[in-house]
């Protein structure tokens, strides 16, 4: 049971310098706009076009929804804090933000691995793709993603709720994340640190390893393509996917694999921005907007809106 005397937290944000607040507000407002509109467009295009109701695009749909939830959980509150002189969040609001962010973090990692597996089957076993990645397999994979991400989120949020916060109540971050909350706890956080470490090894390192293995098989299959143009196009797609995946996994692994006492929040806030803000903005560009079928689907949506 929680016995915290703290009823609200003060969030310091990315910087204390007032002259940078306007620039930061404009920058992150634009990032949120691009991420929200880009991912929303993908959701509408996939739902509206029956030709995109295939496992690959259903997984892209799930990724877009997760990215919308992730950015909406963090950025609007952060923008509101930049505009106000006293940037506070209630205890309940902080725990809610922690839960939804942790859920999207787990879901995104498992989704990246699932999408890599889907591409592995499509490229390495093209004749058996429709048999392997059928409707039931797609539902099963998405159910696994949901089960893992919700379990991960409940465990970490539940462990944070058991901690006592008796002051100070200043979160040296731009949102409620596990490391800065552990640093404020008046009660022992050893169990929390162990569970964070276990989750980082199993989810982050484990999923990253499986994703890289899948892309390793994909690259080996690409090398067998006879046409130079085909190889170039496939390598371009793979390299862009791997860059985005690495941009996501690397800072997550770096952030959560260390004990709370070793966090350096000024640097870690910048690192956290990579997987909370930048990756959800890049995902639509890298995974969807470069795809010809998705481009055609988006054009059909705009054509329908014009009518």
GROMACS .gro file of C-alpha atoms in nm:
model
  307
    1UNK     CA    1   0.000   0.000   0.000
    2UNK     CA    2   0.125   0.352  -0.084
    3UNK     CA    3   0.179   0.600   0.203
    4UNK     CA    4   0.316   0.891   0.000
    5UNK     CA    5   0.271   1.242   0.136
    6UNK     CA    6   0.344   1.391  -0.208
    7UNK     CA    7   0.022   1.478  -0.392
    8UNK     CA    8   0.184   1.639  -0.696
    9UNK     CA    9   0.521   1.652  -0.870
   10UNK     CA   10   0.708   1.949  -1.014
   11UNK     CA   11   0.850   1.867  -1.360
   12UNK     CA   12   1.164   2.061  -1.448
   13UNK     CA   13   1.144   1.990  -1.823
   14UNK     CA   14   1.429   1.983  -2.071
   15UNK     CA   15   1.590   2.311  -1.961
   16UNK     CA   16   1.559   2.579  -1.692
   17UNK     CA   17   1.667   2.859  -1.929
   18UNK     CA   18   1.366   3.084  -2.000
   19UNK     CA   19   1.510   3.217  -2.328
   20UNK     CA   20   1.490   2.865  -2.476
   21UNK     CA   21   1.129   2.794  -2.376
   22UNK     CA   22   0.975   2.954  -2.686
   23UNK     CA   23   1.208   2.767  -2.921
   24UNK     CA   24   1.146   2.437  -2.742
   25UNK     CA   25   0.770   2.491  -2.752
   26UNK     CA   26   0.775   2.555  -3.128
   27UNK     CA   27   1.012   2.262  -3.195
   28UNK     CA   28   0.815   2.004  -2.996
   29UNK     CA   29   0.481   2.137  -3.118
   30UNK     CA   30   0.601   2.075  -3.475
   31UNK     CA   31   0.731   1.728  -3.380
   32UNK     CA   32   0.396   1.639  -3.222
   33UNK     CA   33   0.206   1.773  -3.523
   34UNK     CA   34   0.418   1.567  -3.767
   35UNK     CA   35   0.398   1.252  -3.552
   36UNK     CA   36   0.026   1.282  -3.482
   37UNK     CA   37  -0.085   1.374  -3.834
   38UNK     CA   38   0.155   1.126  -4.001
   39UNK     CA   39   0.045   0.833  -3.786
   40UNK     CA   40  -0.323   0.931  -3.805
   41UNK     CA   41  -0.299   0.940  -4.185
   42UNK     CA   42  -0.156   0.587  -4.181
   43UNK     CA   43  -0.439   0.464  -3.955
   44UNK     CA   44  -0.705   0.617  -4.183
   45UNK     CA   45  -0.538   0.491  -4.503
   46UNK     CA   46  -0.509   0.132  -4.377
   47UNK     CA   47  -0.861   0.118  -4.232
   48UNK     CA   48  -1.018   0.284  -4.540
   49UNK     CA   49  -0.838   0.071  -4.804
   50UNK     CA   50  -0.936  -0.297  -4.806
   51UNK     CA   51  -0.629  -0.373  -5.022
   52UNK     CA   52  -0.413  -0.284  -4.719
   53UNK     CA   53  -0.585  -0.534  -4.489
   54UNK     CA   54  -0.284  -0.767  -4.492
   55UNK     CA   55  -0.058  -0.871  -4.200
   56UNK     CA   56   0.219  -0.623  -4.291
   57UNK     CA   57  -0.015  -0.325  -4.295
   58UNK     CA   58  -0.209  -0.442  -3.988
   59UNK     CA   59   0.123  -0.441  -3.799
   60UNK     CA   60   0.197  -0.093  -3.937
   61UNK     CA   61  -0.150   0.013  -3.820
   62UNK     CA   62  -0.070  -0.115  -3.469
   63UNK     CA   63   0.265   0.069  -3.472
   64UNK     CA   64   0.097   0.395  -3.578
   65UNK     CA   65  -0.161   0.365  -3.296
   66UNK     CA   66   0.113   0.296  -3.040
   67UNK     CA   67   0.310   0.601  -3.164
   68UNK     CA   68   0.001   0.824  -3.138
   69UNK     CA   69  -0.057   0.710  -2.779
   70UNK     CA   70   0.313   0.751  -2.690
   71UNK     CA   71   0.346   1.108  -2.817
   72UNK     CA   72   0.002   1.213  -2.686
   73UNK     CA   73   0.088   1.077  -2.342
   74UNK     CA   74   0.397   1.298  -2.318
   75UNK     CA   75   0.407   1.598  -2.554
   76UNK     CA   76   0.077   1.787  -2.483
   77UNK     CA   77   0.154   1.791  -2.108
   78UNK     CA   78   0.513   1.895  -2.181
   79UNK     CA   79   0.393   2.180  -2.407
   80UNK     CA   80   0.150   2.292  -2.135
   81UNK     CA   81   0.433   2.291  -1.881
   82UNK     CA   82   0.650   2.507  -2.107
   83UNK     CA   83   0.371   2.769  -2.125
   84UNK     CA   84   0.309   2.782  -1.749
   85UNK     CA   85   0.538   2.922  -1.483
   86UNK     CA   86   0.475   2.631  -1.243
   87UNK     CA   87   0.498   2.294  -1.421
   88UNK     CA   88   0.318   2.044  -1.201
   89UNK     CA   89   0.147   1.710  -1.247
   90UNK     CA   90  -0.073   1.535  -0.992
   91UNK     CA   91   0.036   1.208  -0.834
   92UNK     CA   92  -0.244   1.023  -1.016
   93UNK     CA   93  -0.164   1.200  -1.343
   94UNK     CA   94   0.202   1.104  -1.308
   95UNK     CA   95   0.117   0.738  -1.246
   96UNK     CA   96  -0.120   0.737  -1.546
   97UNK     CA   97   0.147   0.890  -1.767
   98UNK     CA   98   0.397   0.632  -1.644
   99UNK     CA   99   0.156   0.345  -1.715
  100UNK     CA  100   0.071   0.450  -2.072
  101UNK     CA  101   0.430   0.539  -2.159
  102UNK     CA  102   0.562   0.206  -2.024
  103UNK     CA  103   0.289   0.026  -2.218
  104UNK     CA  104   0.384   0.197  -2.546
  105UNK     CA  105   0.754   0.133  -2.478
  106UNK     CA  106   0.697  -0.241  -2.443
  107UNK     CA  107   0.450  -0.257  -2.731
  108UNK     CA  108   0.683  -0.075  -2.970
  109UNK     CA  109   0.977  -0.303  -2.893
  110UNK     CA  110   0.777  -0.622  -2.943
  111UNK     CA  111   0.612  -0.476  -3.256
  112UNK     CA  112   0.951  -0.404  -3.414
  113UNK     CA  113   1.045  -0.769  -3.363
  114UNK     CA  114   0.708  -0.889  -3.499
  115UNK     CA  115   0.741  -0.667  -3.807
  116UNK     CA  116   1.095  -0.794  -3.866
  117UNK     CA  117   0.964  -1.153  -3.848
  118UNK     CA  118   0.687  -1.065  -4.095
  119UNK     CA  119   0.943  -0.926  -4.344
  120UNK     CA  120   1.169  -1.230  -4.284
  121UNK     CA  121   0.886  -1.467  -4.382
  122UNK     CA  122   0.786  -1.250  -4.682
  123UNK     CA  123   1.139  -1.232  -4.825
  124UNK     CA  124   1.284  -1.569  -4.725
  125UNK     CA  125   0.968  -1.780  -4.778
  126UNK     CA  126   0.764  -1.583  -5.035
  127UNK     CA  127   0.571  -1.888  -5.161
  128UNK     CA  128   0.460  -1.982  -4.809
  129UNK     CA  129   0.399  -1.628  -4.680
  130UNK     CA  130   0.018  -1.632  -4.711
  131UNK     CA  131   0.007  -1.971  -4.537
  132UNK     CA  132   0.238  -1.874  -4.248
  133UNK     CA  133   0.124  -1.513  -4.196
  134UNK     CA  134  -0.248  -1.576  -4.217
  135UNK     CA  135  -0.528  -1.397  -4.029
  136UNK     CA  136  -0.498  -1.621  -3.722
  137UNK     CA  137  -0.120  -1.577  -3.699
  138UNK     CA  138  -0.159  -1.199  -3.725
  139UNK     CA  139  -0.417  -1.195  -3.444
  140UNK     CA  140  -0.197  -1.425  -3.233
  141UNK     CA  141   0.110  -1.202  -3.279
  142UNK     CA  142  -0.084  -0.886  -3.191
  143UNK     CA  143  -0.229  -1.063  -2.884
  144UNK     CA  144   0.125  -1.152  -2.773
  145UNK     CA  145   0.234  -0.789  -2.824
  146UNK     CA  146  -0.060  -0.668  -2.612
  147UNK     CA  147  -0.010  -0.929  -2.338
  148UNK     CA  148   0.363  -0.859  -2.301
  149UNK     CA  149   0.328  -0.480  -2.308
  150UNK     CA  150   0.036  -0.465  -2.062
  151UNK     CA  151   0.207  -0.709  -1.822
  152UNK     CA  152   0.530  -0.509  -1.840
  153UNK     CA  153   0.344  -0.184  -1.773
  154UNK     CA  154   0.137  -0.322  -1.484
  155UNK     CA  155   0.445  -0.468  -1.313
  156UNK     CA  156   0.650  -0.146  -1.324
  157UNK     CA  157   0.361   0.088  -1.244
  158UNK     CA  158   0.249  -0.139  -0.960
  159UNK     CA  159   0.600  -0.141  -0.812
  160UNK     CA  160   0.621   0.240  -0.835
  161UNK     CA  161   0.280   0.269  -0.661
  162UNK     CA  162   0.423   0.071  -0.368
  163UNK     CA  163   0.697   0.330  -0.311
  164UNK     CA  164   0.671   0.616  -0.063
  165UNK     CA  165   0.730   0.972  -0.185
  166UNK     CA  166   0.776   1.212   0.107
  167UNK     CA  167   0.972   1.489  -0.066
  168UNK     CA  168   1.142   1.642  -0.251
  169UNK     CA  169   0.884   1.623  -0.532
  170UNK     CA  170   1.088   1.770  -0.820
  171UNK     CA  171   1.119   1.539  -1.122
  172UNK     CA  172   1.435   1.626  -1.313
  173UNK     CA  173   1.286   1.518  -1.646
  174UNK     CA  174   1.022   1.626  -1.899
  175UNK     CA  175   0.775   1.350  -1.805
  176UNK     CA  176   0.713   1.082  -1.542
  177UNK     CA  177   0.960   0.806  -1.622
  178UNK     CA  178   1.084   0.527  -1.397
  179UNK     CA  179   1.447   0.645  -1.331
  180UNK     CA  180   1.367   0.998  -1.202
  181UNK     CA  181   1.080   0.861  -0.989
  182UNK     CA  182   1.310   0.602  -0.830
  183UNK     CA  183   1.553   0.884  -0.747
  184UNK     CA  184   1.276   1.060  -0.545
  185UNK     CA  185   1.160   0.757  -0.347
  186UNK     CA  186   1.195   0.761   0.032
  187UNK     CA  187   1.165   0.381   0.044
  188UNK     CA  188   1.401   0.111  -0.091
  189UNK     CA  189   1.396   0.075  -0.470
  190UNK     CA  190   1.605  -0.241  -0.506
  191UNK     CA  191   1.313  -0.455  -0.629
  192UNK     CA  192   1.221  -0.187  -0.884
  193UNK     CA  193   1.578  -0.172  -1.014
  194UNK     CA  194   1.597  -0.551  -1.047
  195UNK     CA  195   1.268  -0.566  -1.240
  196UNK     CA  196   1.374  -0.277  -1.467
  197UNK     CA  197   1.701  -0.460  -1.537
  198UNK     CA  198   1.517  -0.788  -1.610
  199UNK     CA  199   1.275  -0.609  -1.844
  200UNK     CA  200   1.561  -0.432  -2.020
  201UNK     CA  201   1.748  -0.758  -2.082
  202UNK     CA  202   1.443  -0.959  -2.191
  203UNK     CA  203   1.248  -0.693  -2.383
  204UNK     CA  204   1.505  -0.444  -2.510
  205UNK     CA  205   1.816  -0.661  -2.557
  206UNK     CA  206   1.615  -0.974  -2.640
  207UNK     CA  207   1.388  -0.806  -2.896
  208UNK     CA  208   1.679  -0.613  -3.050
  209UNK     CA  209   1.873  -0.938  -3.091
  210UNK     CA  210   1.576  -1.116  -3.253
  211UNK     CA  211   1.516  -0.817  -3.481
  212UNK     CA  212   1.880  -0.813  -3.592
  213UNK     CA  213   1.872  -1.190  -3.655
  214UNK     CA  214   1.563  -1.148  -3.874
  215UNK     CA  215   1.728  -0.870  -4.073
  216UNK     CA  216   2.044  -1.081  -4.099
  217UNK     CA  217   1.844  -1.354  -4.278
  218UNK     CA  218   1.674  -1.086  -4.491
  219UNK     CA  219   2.008  -0.936  -4.598
  220UNK     CA  220   2.138  -1.287  -4.683
  221UNK     CA  221   1.830  -1.338  -4.902
  222UNK     CA  222   1.881  -0.997  -5.065
  223UNK     CA  223   2.237  -1.091  -5.161
  224UNK     CA  224   2.091  -1.371  -5.372
  225UNK     CA  225   1.886  -1.124  -5.576
  226UNK     CA  226   2.035  -1.115  -5.925
  227UNK     CA  227   1.942  -0.763  -6.037
  228UNK     CA  228   2.153  -0.473  -5.908
  229UNK     CA  229   1.850  -0.246  -5.893
  230UNK     CA  230   1.660  -0.496  -5.678
  231UNK     CA  231   1.954  -0.531  -5.439
  232UNK     CA  232   1.993  -0.153  -5.411
  233UNK     CA  233   1.624  -0.097  -5.333
  234UNK     CA  234   1.610  -0.380  -5.079
  235UNK     CA  235   1.931  -0.269  -4.903
  236UNK     CA  236   1.800   0.089  -4.888
  237UNK     CA  237   1.481  -0.028  -4.718
  238UNK     CA  238   1.665  -0.259  -4.476
  239UNK     CA  239   1.926   0.001  -4.380
  240UNK     CA  240   1.662   0.266  -4.306
  241UNK     CA  241   1.464   0.018  -4.094
  242UNK     CA  242   1.776  -0.084  -3.899
  243UNK     CA  243   1.875   0.279  -3.836
  244UNK     CA  244   1.532   0.359  -3.687
  245UNK     CA  245   1.529   0.036  -3.483
  246UNK     CA  246   1.880   0.109  -3.349
  247UNK     CA  247   1.778   0.468  -3.267
  248UNK     CA  248   1.499   0.322  -3.055
  249UNK     CA  249   1.662   0.025  -2.884
  250UNK     CA  250   2.007   0.177  -2.807
  251UNK     CA  251   1.888   0.464  -2.583
  252UNK     CA  252   1.628   0.238  -2.416
  253UNK     CA  253   1.895  -0.020  -2.329
  254UNK     CA  254   2.130   0.257  -2.212
  255UNK     CA  255   1.864   0.421  -1.992
  256UNK     CA  256   1.720   0.118  -1.815
  257UNK     CA  257   2.018  -0.113  -1.770
  258UNK     CA  258   2.178   0.106  -1.498
  259UNK     CA  259   2.094   0.146  -1.125
  260UNK     CA  260   1.911   0.465  -1.021
  261UNK     CA  261   2.219   0.604  -0.847
  262UNK     CA  262   2.410   0.629  -1.177
  263UNK     CA  263   2.154   0.839  -1.370
  264UNK     CA  264   2.270   1.176  -1.500
  265UNK     CA  265   1.940   1.342  -1.577
  266UNK     CA  266   2.062   1.634  -1.786
  267UNK     CA  267   2.212   1.393  -2.040
  268UNK     CA  268   1.947   1.127  -1.999
  269UNK     CA  269   1.667   1.372  -2.085
  270UNK     CA  270   1.820   1.418  -2.430
  271UNK     CA  271   1.862   1.040  -2.466
  272UNK     CA  272   1.498   0.985  -2.365
  273UNK     CA  273   1.383   1.229  -2.635
  274UNK     CA  274   1.516   0.985  -2.898
  275UNK     CA  275   1.280   0.700  -2.810
  276UNK     CA  276   0.984   0.904  -2.685
  277UNK     CA  277   0.965   1.180  -2.947
  278UNK     CA  278   1.200   1.130  -3.243
  279UNK     CA  279   1.134   0.762  -3.329
  280UNK     CA  280   0.750   0.796  -3.333
  281UNK     CA  281   0.799   1.087  -3.576
  282UNK     CA  282   1.035   0.892  -3.803
  283UNK     CA  283   0.834   0.566  -3.808
  284UNK     CA  284   0.566   0.686  -4.055
  285UNK     CA  285   0.833   0.821  -4.293
  286UNK     CA  286   1.056   0.514  -4.286
  287UNK     CA  287   0.801   0.231  -4.261
  288UNK     CA  288   0.499   0.367  -4.446
  289UNK     CA  289   0.533   0.678  -4.662
  290UNK     CA  290   0.808   0.523  -4.877
  291UNK     CA  291   0.583   0.225  -4.956
  292UNK     CA  292   0.410   0.250  -5.297
  293UNK     CA  293   0.096   0.065  -5.185
  294UNK     CA  294   0.066   0.296  -4.883
  295UNK     CA  295   0.117   0.601  -5.106
  296UNK     CA  296  -0.164   0.478  -5.331
  297UNK     CA  297  -0.385   0.419  -5.028
  298UNK     CA  298  -0.322   0.772  -4.899
  299UNK     CA  299  -0.402   0.919  -5.242
  300UNK     CA  300  -0.734   0.731  -5.241
  301UNK     CA  301  -0.816   0.880  -4.899
  302UNK     CA  302  -0.745   1.234  -5.024
  303UNK     CA  303  -0.946   1.166  -5.342
  304UNK     CA  304  -1.241   1.056  -5.126
  305UNK     CA  305  -1.210   1.369  -4.907
  306UNK     CA  306  -1.210   1.593  -5.216
  307UNK     CA  307  -1.536   1.438  -5.333
   0.00000   0.00000   0.00000
